[in-house]
Coordinates of C-alpha atoms in Angstrom, one line a residue:
M1 CA 10.8 46.5 20.0
S2 CA 13.9 46.0 17.9
V3 CA 15.9 42.8 17.9
S4 CA 19.0 42.3 15.9
I5 CA 20.3 38.7 15.2
Q6 CA 24.0 38.6 15.6
S7 CA 24.6 35.0 14.6
S8 CA 22.8 31.7 14.0
C9 CA 24.5 28.3 13.9
S10 CA 24.0 24.7 14.4
L11 CA 25.8 23.4 17.5
K12 CA 26.7 19.7 17.5
P13 CA 28.0 17.5 20.3
N14 CA 31.7 18.2 20.7
A15 CA 32.5 14.4 20.9
K16 CA 31.3 11.3 19.3
T17 CA 27.9 10.0 20.5
K18 CA 25.7 7.0 20.0
T19 CA 23.8 7.0 16.8
G20 CA 20.8 5.2 15.5
R21 CA 17.0 5.1 15.8
L22 CA 15.5 5.4 19.2
S23 CA 12.0 3.9 19.7
L24 CA 9.6 6.3 21.4
S25 CA 7.1 5.3 24.1
E26 CA 3.4 5.8 23.6
L27 CA 3.5 8.5 26.2
D28 CA 6.0 10.4 24.0
Q29 CA 3.6 10.4 21.1
I30 CA 0.3 11.6 22.6
G31 CA -0.9 14.9 24.0
T32 CA 1.5 17.8 23.5
I33 CA 4.0 17.0 20.8
T34 CA 4.9 20.6 19.9
H35 CA 7.9 22.6 21.1
I36 CA 7.6 24.2 24.5
P37 CA 9.4 27.5 25.2
T38 CA 10.8 28.8 28.4
I39 CA 12.8 32.0 29.0
Y40 CA 15.2 33.1 31.8
F41 CA 16.2 36.8 32.4
Y42 CA 19.4 37.8 34.0
K43 CA 20.8 41.2 35.0
P44 CA 24.5 42.2 35.5
S45 CA 26.2 42.1 38.9
L46 CA 29.6 43.6 39.4
S47 CA 30.5 40.9 41.8
N48 CA 30.0 37.9 39.5
W49 CA 29.6 39.3 35.9
L50 CA 32.7 40.8 34.5
Q51 CA 32.8 39.2 31.1
P52 CA 31.8 41.0 27.9
F53 CA 28.6 39.7 26.2
T54 CA 30.7 37.9 23.5
S55 CA 32.4 35.9 26.2
I56 CA 29.0 34.9 27.7
V57 CA 27.8 33.7 24.3
D58 CA 31.1 31.7 23.8
I59 CA 30.7 30.0 27.2
L60 CA 27.1 29.2 26.5
K61 CA 27.9 27.7 23.1
D62 CA 30.9 25.7 24.4
S63 CA 29.0 24.3 27.4
L64 CA 26.0 23.5 25.2
S65 CA 28.1 21.5 22.8
R66 CA 29.6 19.6 25.7
V67 CA 26.4 18.8 27.5
L68 CA 24.9 17.5 24.2
V69 CA 27.3 14.7 24.4
A70 CA 25.5 13.3 27.4
F71 CA 22.1 14.4 26.1
Y72 CA 22.7 13.3 22.5
P73 CA 19.0 12.6 21.6
L74 CA 18.4 16.4 21.7
A75 CA 20.8 16.7 18.8
G76 CA 18.8 14.2 16.7
R77 CA 15.8 14.5 14.4
L78 CA 12.2 13.3 14.7
H79 CA 10.7 11.4 11.8
W80 CA 7.1 10.5 11.1
I81 CA 6.8 6.7 10.5
G82 CA 3.1 6.6 9.6
H83 CA -0.2 6.3 11.4
G84 CA 0.6 9.3 13.6
R85 CA 3.7 7.7 15.1
L86 CA 7.2 9.1 15.4
E87 CA 10.7 7.8 15.8
L88 CA 13.9 9.7 17.0
D89 CA 17.0 9.5 14.8
C90 CA 20.0 10.1 17.0
N91 CA 22.3 11.4 14.3
A92 CA 24.2 14.3 16.1
M93 CA 22.9 16.8 13.6
G94 CA 22.9 19.4 16.4
V95 CA 20.7 22.2 17.7
T96 CA 20.1 25.7 16.5
F97 CA 21.8 28.4 18.5
I98 CA 20.9 32.1 17.9
D99 CA 22.3 35.1 19.7
A100 CA 20.6 38.4 19.3
E101 CA 20.8 41.9 20.8
S102 CA 18.0 44.3 21.6
Q103 CA 17.9 47.9 22.8
S104 CA 14.6 47.2 24.6
K105 CA 14.0 47.4 28.3
L106 CA 12.6 44.4 30.1
E107 CA 9.2 45.9 30.6
D108 CA 8.9 46.1 26.8
F109 CA 8.5 42.4 26.8
G110 CA 5.5 42.2 29.1
D111 CA 4.4 42.7 32.7
F112 CA 7.8 42.8 34.4
S113 CA 7.4 46.3 36.0
Q114 CA 9.3 45.2 39.2
F115 CA 12.4 44.8 37.0
S116 CA 12.3 48.2 35.3
E117 CA 16.0 48.8 36.0
F118 CA 16.9 45.9 33.7
H119 CA 18.6 47.2 30.6
C120 CA 22.1 48.0 29.3
G121 CA 23.9 44.7 29.6
G122 CA 21.3 42.2 30.8
F123 CA 20.6 39.1 28.9
S124 CA 18.1 36.3 28.6
I125 CA 18.3 32.6 27.6
S126 CA 15.3 31.1 25.9
L127 CA 14.9 27.4 24.9
T128 CA 12.3 25.5 22.9
L129 CA 12.3 21.8 23.4
S130 CA 10.2 19.2 21.7
H131 CA 7.6 17.7 24.1
V132 CA 8.0 14.4 22.1
V133 CA 11.5 14.1 23.4
V134 CA 11.1 15.5 26.9
D135 CA 8.5 16.4 29.5
G136 CA 8.9 19.2 32.0
Q137 CA 11.0 17.2 34.5
S138 CA 13.4 16.0 31.7
A139 CA 13.6 19.5 30.2
L140 CA 14.7 21.0 33.5
H141 CA 17.1 18.1 34.0
F142 CA 18.8 19.0 30.8
I143 CA 18.8 22.8 31.4
S144 CA 20.2 22.4 35.0
E145 CA 23.0 20.1 33.7
W146 CA 23.8 22.7 30.9
A147 CA 24.1 25.3 33.6
R148 CA 26.3 23.0 35.7
I149 CA 28.7 22.5 32.8
A150 CA 28.8 26.3 32.0
R151 CA 29.9 26.8 35.7
G152 CA 32.8 24.5 35.1
E153 CA 31.4 21.6 37.1
Q154 CA 30.9 17.9 36.3
L155 CA 27.7 16.4 35.1
G156 CA 25.4 15.7 38.1
T157 CA 22.8 13.0 37.1
R158 CA 23.2 11.1 33.9
P159 CA 20.1 10.8 31.7
F160 CA 18.5 7.4 31.2
F161 CA 17.2 7.1 27.6
D162 CA 15.9 3.5 27.2
R163 CA 12.2 3.9 26.7
K164 CA 11.8 0.1 27.0
V165 CA 11.0 0.7 30.6
L166 CA 7.8 2.2 29.3
R167 CA 7.6 -0.7 26.7
A168 CA 8.6 1.4 23.7
G169 CA 8.5 -0.7 20.5
G170 CA 7.0 -3.7 22.3
P171 CA 3.5 -5.3 21.8
P172 CA 0.5 -4.9 24.0
I173 CA 0.8 -7.2 27.1
S174 CA -2.6 -7.5 28.8
G175 CA -5.0 -5.4 26.8
T176 CA -7.0 -2.4 28.0
L177 CA -8.1 -3.2 31.6
F178 CA -9.7 0.2 32.4
H179 CA -12.1 2.6 30.7
H180 CA -9.8 5.5 29.8
K181 CA -12.0 8.6 29.8
E182 CA -8.9 10.7 28.8
F183 CA -9.0 9.1 25.3
D184 CA -12.8 9.7 24.8
E185 CA -14.1 12.7 23.1
L186 CA -14.1 15.6 25.5
P187 CA -17.4 17.3 26.4
L188 CA -18.9 19.8 24.0
L189 CA -21.0 22.8 24.8
I190 CA -24.7 21.8 25.0
G191 CA -26.3 22.3 21.6
Q192 CA -23.0 22.0 19.6
S193 CA -22.1 18.9 17.6
N194 CA -18.3 19.8 17.4
N195 CA -15.9 22.4 18.8
S196 CA -15.0 24.1 15.6
E197 CA -16.6 27.4 16.6
E198 CA -15.0 27.4 20.1
R199 CA -11.6 26.7 18.6
R200 CA -11.7 29.9 16.5
K201 CA -12.8 32.4 19.2
K202 CA -10.4 35.1 20.3
T203 CA -8.5 34.3 23.5
S204 CA -6.7 36.3 26.1
A205 CA -4.2 35.3 28.8
S206 CA -3.7 36.4 32.4
Q207 CA -1.3 35.8 35.3
L208 CA -2.9 35.7 38.7
K209 CA -0.9 35.6 41.9
I210 CA -2.2 33.8 45.0
T211 CA -0.6 34.5 48.3
K212 CA 0.3 31.8 50.8
A213 CA -2.6 33.0 53.1
Q214 CA -5.0 32.7 50.2
V215 CA -3.8 29.2 49.4
E216 CA -4.3 28.2 53.0
K217 CA -7.8 29.8 53.1
L218 CA -8.8 27.8 50.0
K219 CA -7.5 24.6 51.5
S220 CA -9.5 25.2 54.7
K221 CA -12.6 25.7 52.6
A222 CA -12.0 22.6 50.6
N223 CA -11.5 20.5 53.8
E224 CA -14.4 21.9 55.8
S225 CA -16.8 19.0 54.9
K226 CA -14.2 16.4 53.8
S227 CA -14.4 12.8 55.1
M228 CA -11.1 11.0 55.5
D229 CA -12.3 8.0 53.4
N230 CA -9.9 8.9 50.5
G231 CA -6.9 10.1 52.3
G232 CA -5.8 13.2 54.3
G233 CA -6.6 16.8 53.7
Y234 CA -6.7 18.1 50.1
T235 CA -3.4 19.3 48.7
R236 CA -2.8 22.8 47.4
Y237 CA -2.9 21.4 43.8
E238 CA -6.2 19.6 44.4
T239 CA -7.7 22.6 46.0
L240 CA -6.5 25.2 43.5
T241 CA -7.3 23.1 40.5
A242 CA -10.8 22.7 41.8
H243 CA -11.1 26.4 42.5
V244 CA -9.9 27.2 38.9
W245 CA -12.5 24.7 37.5
R246 CA -15.3 26.3 39.4
S247 CA -14.3 29.8 38.6
A248 CA -14.1 29.0 34.9
C249 CA -17.6 27.4 34.9
K250 CA -19.0 30.6 36.4
A251 CA -17.1 32.9 34.0
R252 CA -18.2 30.9 31.0
E253 CA -21.9 31.1 32.3
H254 CA -22.5 27.4 31.7
K255 CA -25.9 25.9 32.0
P256 CA -26.2 23.8 35.2
E257 CA -26.4 20.5 33.2
Q258 CA -23.3 21.4 31.1
P259 CA -20.7 18.5 31.2
T260 CA -17.2 19.7 31.8
A261 CA -13.7 18.1 32.1
M262 CA -10.5 19.1 33.9
G263 CA -7.3 17.7 32.4
I264 CA -4.7 16.7 34.9
C265 CA -1.1 15.8 34.0
I266 CA 0.2 12.8 36.0
D267 CA 3.9 12.0 36.3
S268 CA 4.2 8.2 36.1
R269 CA 7.9 8.0 37.2
K270 CA 7.2 6.9 40.8
R271 CA 3.8 5.4 40.0
M272 CA 5.2 2.6 37.8
Q273 CA 6.2 -0.7 39.4
P274 CA 9.1 -0.8 39.5
P275 CA 9.6 3.0 39.4
L276 CA 11.3 4.5 36.4
P277 CA 15.1 4.9 36.9
D278 CA 16.5 8.1 38.2
G279 CA 17.3 10.5 35.4
Y280 CA 14.7 8.9 33.1
F281 CA 14.8 11.2 30.1
G282 CA 11.6 11.3 28.0
N283 CA 7.9 11.7 28.6
A284 CA 6.5 10.0 31.6
I285 CA 3.3 12.1 31.7
L286 CA -0.2 10.8 31.2
D287 CA -3.0 13.3 30.9
V288 CA -6.2 12.1 32.7
I289 CA -9.5 13.9 33.3
A290 CA -11.9 14.6 36.0
V291 CA -15.5 15.0 34.8
S292 CA -18.6 16.7 36.3
N293 CA -21.4 19.0 35.5
S294 CA -21.0 22.8 35.9
G295 CA -24.1 23.1 38.1
E296 CA -22.9 20.7 40.8
L297 CA -19.3 22.1 40.7
V298 CA -20.6 25.6 41.4
S299 CA -23.4 24.8 43.8
K300 CA -21.6 22.3 46.0
P301 CA -18.8 23.1 48.4
L302 CA -15.2 23.5 47.0
G303 CA -14.4 20.1 48.6
F304 CA -16.7 18.4 46.0
A305 CA -14.6 19.6 43.1
S306 CA -11.4 18.8 45.0
S307 CA -12.7 15.2 45.5
K308 CA -13.2 14.9 41.7
I309 CA -9.6 15.9 41.2
R310 CA -8.3 13.6 43.8
D311 CA -10.2 10.6 42.5
A312 CA -8.8 11.1 39.0
I313 CA -5.3 11.3 40.4
Q314 CA -5.6 8.2 42.7
N315 CA -6.9 6.1 39.8
V316 CA -3.5 6.3 38.1
T317 CA -1.7 3.2 39.3
S318 CA 1.0 1.2 37.5
E319 CA -1.7 -1.0 36.1
Y320 CA -3.7 2.0 34.9
I321 CA -0.6 3.4 33.1
N322 CA 0.1 0.1 31.4
S323 CA -3.5 -0.2 30.4
A324 CA -3.3 3.3 28.8
I325 CA -0.1 2.3 27.0
D326 CA -1.9 -0.9 25.7
F327 CA -4.8 1.2 24.6
C328 CA -2.5 3.4 22.5
K329 CA -0.6 0.4 21.1
N330 CA -3.9 -1.0 19.9
Q331 CA -4.8 2.2 18.0
Q332 CA -4.3 2.1 14.3
D333 CA -3.5 5.8 14.3
L334 CA -2.5 8.2 17.1
T335 CA -3.4 11.4 15.3
K336 CA -6.5 12.2 17.2
F337 CA -4.6 12.0 20.5
Q338 CA -2.0 14.6 19.5
D339 CA -2.5 18.4 19.9
I340 CA -0.1 19.5 17.2
Y341 CA -3.1 20.0 14.9
A342 CA -4.4 22.9 16.9
L343 CA -1.4 24.9 15.8
Q344 CA -2.3 24.2 12.2
G345 CA -5.8 25.5 12.5
T346 CA -7.6 22.2 12.1
D347 CA -10.2 20.5 14.3
E348 CA -8.2 17.4 15.0
G349 CA -6.6 16.5 18.3
P350 CA -7.7 17.1 21.9
F351 CA -9.2 20.5 22.7
Y352 CA -9.4 21.7 26.3
G353 CA -11.2 24.9 25.5
N354 CA -14.8 25.8 26.6
P355 CA -16.3 23.9 28.4
N356 CA -13.1 22.2 29.5
L357 CA -9.7 23.0 31.0
L358 CA -6.2 21.5 31.3
L359 CA -4.1 22.7 34.3
V360 CA -0.4 21.8 34.3
S361 CA 1.4 21.9 37.6
W362 CA 5.0 22.9 38.0
L363 CA 4.7 23.2 41.7
T364 CA 7.2 20.5 42.5
L365 CA 9.6 21.1 39.6
P366 CA 12.9 23.0 40.2
I367 CA 12.2 25.8 37.8
Y368 CA 14.1 28.5 39.5
G369 CA 17.7 29.1 40.5
L370 CA 19.3 28.5 37.1
D371 CA 22.9 29.8 37.4
F372 CA 25.2 29.6 34.3
G373 CA 28.0 31.3 36.3
W374 CA 26.7 34.8 36.5
G375 CA 24.1 34.4 39.2
K376 CA 20.5 33.2 39.3
E377 CA 17.8 34.5 37.0
I378 CA 15.7 37.5 38.1
Y379 CA 12.7 36.1 36.2
M380 CA 11.7 32.8 34.6
G381 CA 8.9 32.8 32.0
L382 CA 6.4 30.1 31.5
G383 CA 5.8 28.1 28.3
S384 CA 3.3 29.5 25.9
V385 CA -0.3 29.7 27.2
D386 CA -2.2 30.6 24.1
F387 CA -5.1 28.2 23.7
D388 CA -8.5 28.4 25.4
G389 CA -8.4 26.3 28.5
D390 CA -4.6 26.1 28.9
A391 CA -3.4 26.9 32.4
F392 CA -0.1 26.5 34.4
L393 CA 0.3 26.6 38.1
V394 CA 3.8 27.5 39.4
P395 CA 5.4 28.7 42.6
S396 CA 6.1 32.4 42.8
H397 CA 9.7 33.5 42.1
D398 CA 9.6 35.4 45.4
S399 CA 9.9 32.1 47.4
D400 CA 7.3 33.3 49.9
G401 CA 4.8 30.5 49.5
S402 CA 2.7 32.3 47.0
L403 CA 1.7 30.8 43.7
V404 CA 1.1 32.1 40.1
L405 CA -1.7 30.9 37.8
A406 CA -1.1 31.5 34.1
I407 CA -4.3 30.9 32.2
C408 CA -5.8 31.4 28.7
L409 CA -9.5 31.7 28.1
Q410 CA -11.7 33.2 25.5
A411 CA -11.4 37.0 25.6
D412 CA -15.1 37.3 26.6
H413 CA -14.5 35.2 29.7
I414 CA -11.1 36.3 31.1
K415 CA -12.2 39.3 33.1
A416 CA -15.1 37.4 34.6
F417 CA -12.7 34.6 35.5
E418 CA -10.4 37.0 37.3
K419 CA -13.4 38.4 39.2
Y420 CA -14.7 35.0 40.4
F421 CA -11.2 33.7 41.1
Y422 CA -10.4 36.4 43.7
E423 CA -14.0 37.0 44.8
D424 CA -14.3 33.4 46.0
I425 CA -11.1 33.6 48.0
I426 CA -12.3 36.5 50.2

């Protein structure tokens, strides 16, 4: 495919903003600290799209420079301050804006066959945002406010930047009160002393759609033998995460005694006491893990794996989050808890590949309906899923109750995973 860059510039906030160093919380500086991409595709409609492409670009640039006044940390720069720690310099240096043209059709970019009519005048908007500065909810807050400004409306919810509500820059308060398995070394394949070999194996990604009926069938299976001791029926997230875990164990052909972990991303906004302020703009995500053996996950009913997921989630209280923050504050160096090093081809940082997984849920996030003034998108693309064990679960764009699983596994395992994933639903 051919892409021609028309222009590239640095866009700065169009009014004076606050400047100075912004202390980051421990949750900002662990886990994913790379840039996360998203992409939205739009097609022309005669009823609401009469501007030439240059006007569209001008509107996007103007609205972006205006929304950056309110979201000024995004126009700053991150700095390493030693020992695997970062600080954000709010200096209004701006963001890079690139506009480009392509003669390609939408299907040239991947499996978008249902949109084969998309060419000649359509456009897409792609963003990469630093996961140090924002998590998924904060990223979508920014994008939705940008769209609101582009439509000529006023800002909806103002962002709240003060990380002191997550004790940024402060000392430990009560020490580590819990055993935080999420900070331990993740399980290795039996017989291996490190994950170097697994990190270097070829991977392949797949997107699998699950209908509403299939979701309900899985939930029924998970709840068949469930006691009510730890709450009501298992949720679709608990059920599907358990199903993915079991399917991966089968596809990877683990030994029954193989230890395996499932990473779960927990939003702490409403779990903290008091809850974080509305519009909190930063990272409020703590990755925790459920641990089991492949043999018992596969041999026992789906509800067993679902219970492991639920137990890991229910453990995350305000006290648990504060204990995790204290644990990080007491570390001399945070490097081994950061995943940026996987991109650099080193063996440092957490690795959720074989025999483990990390499933990120966007089921409750408002990822669709982004209207910059020319109608809503026809397709929204996920962030990159390119490391063994990475997975995303999102609602389908069709709004029919179906879901989409995007997952990356070793190339030798992906076809078997697809087989078991659907076979066990029937």
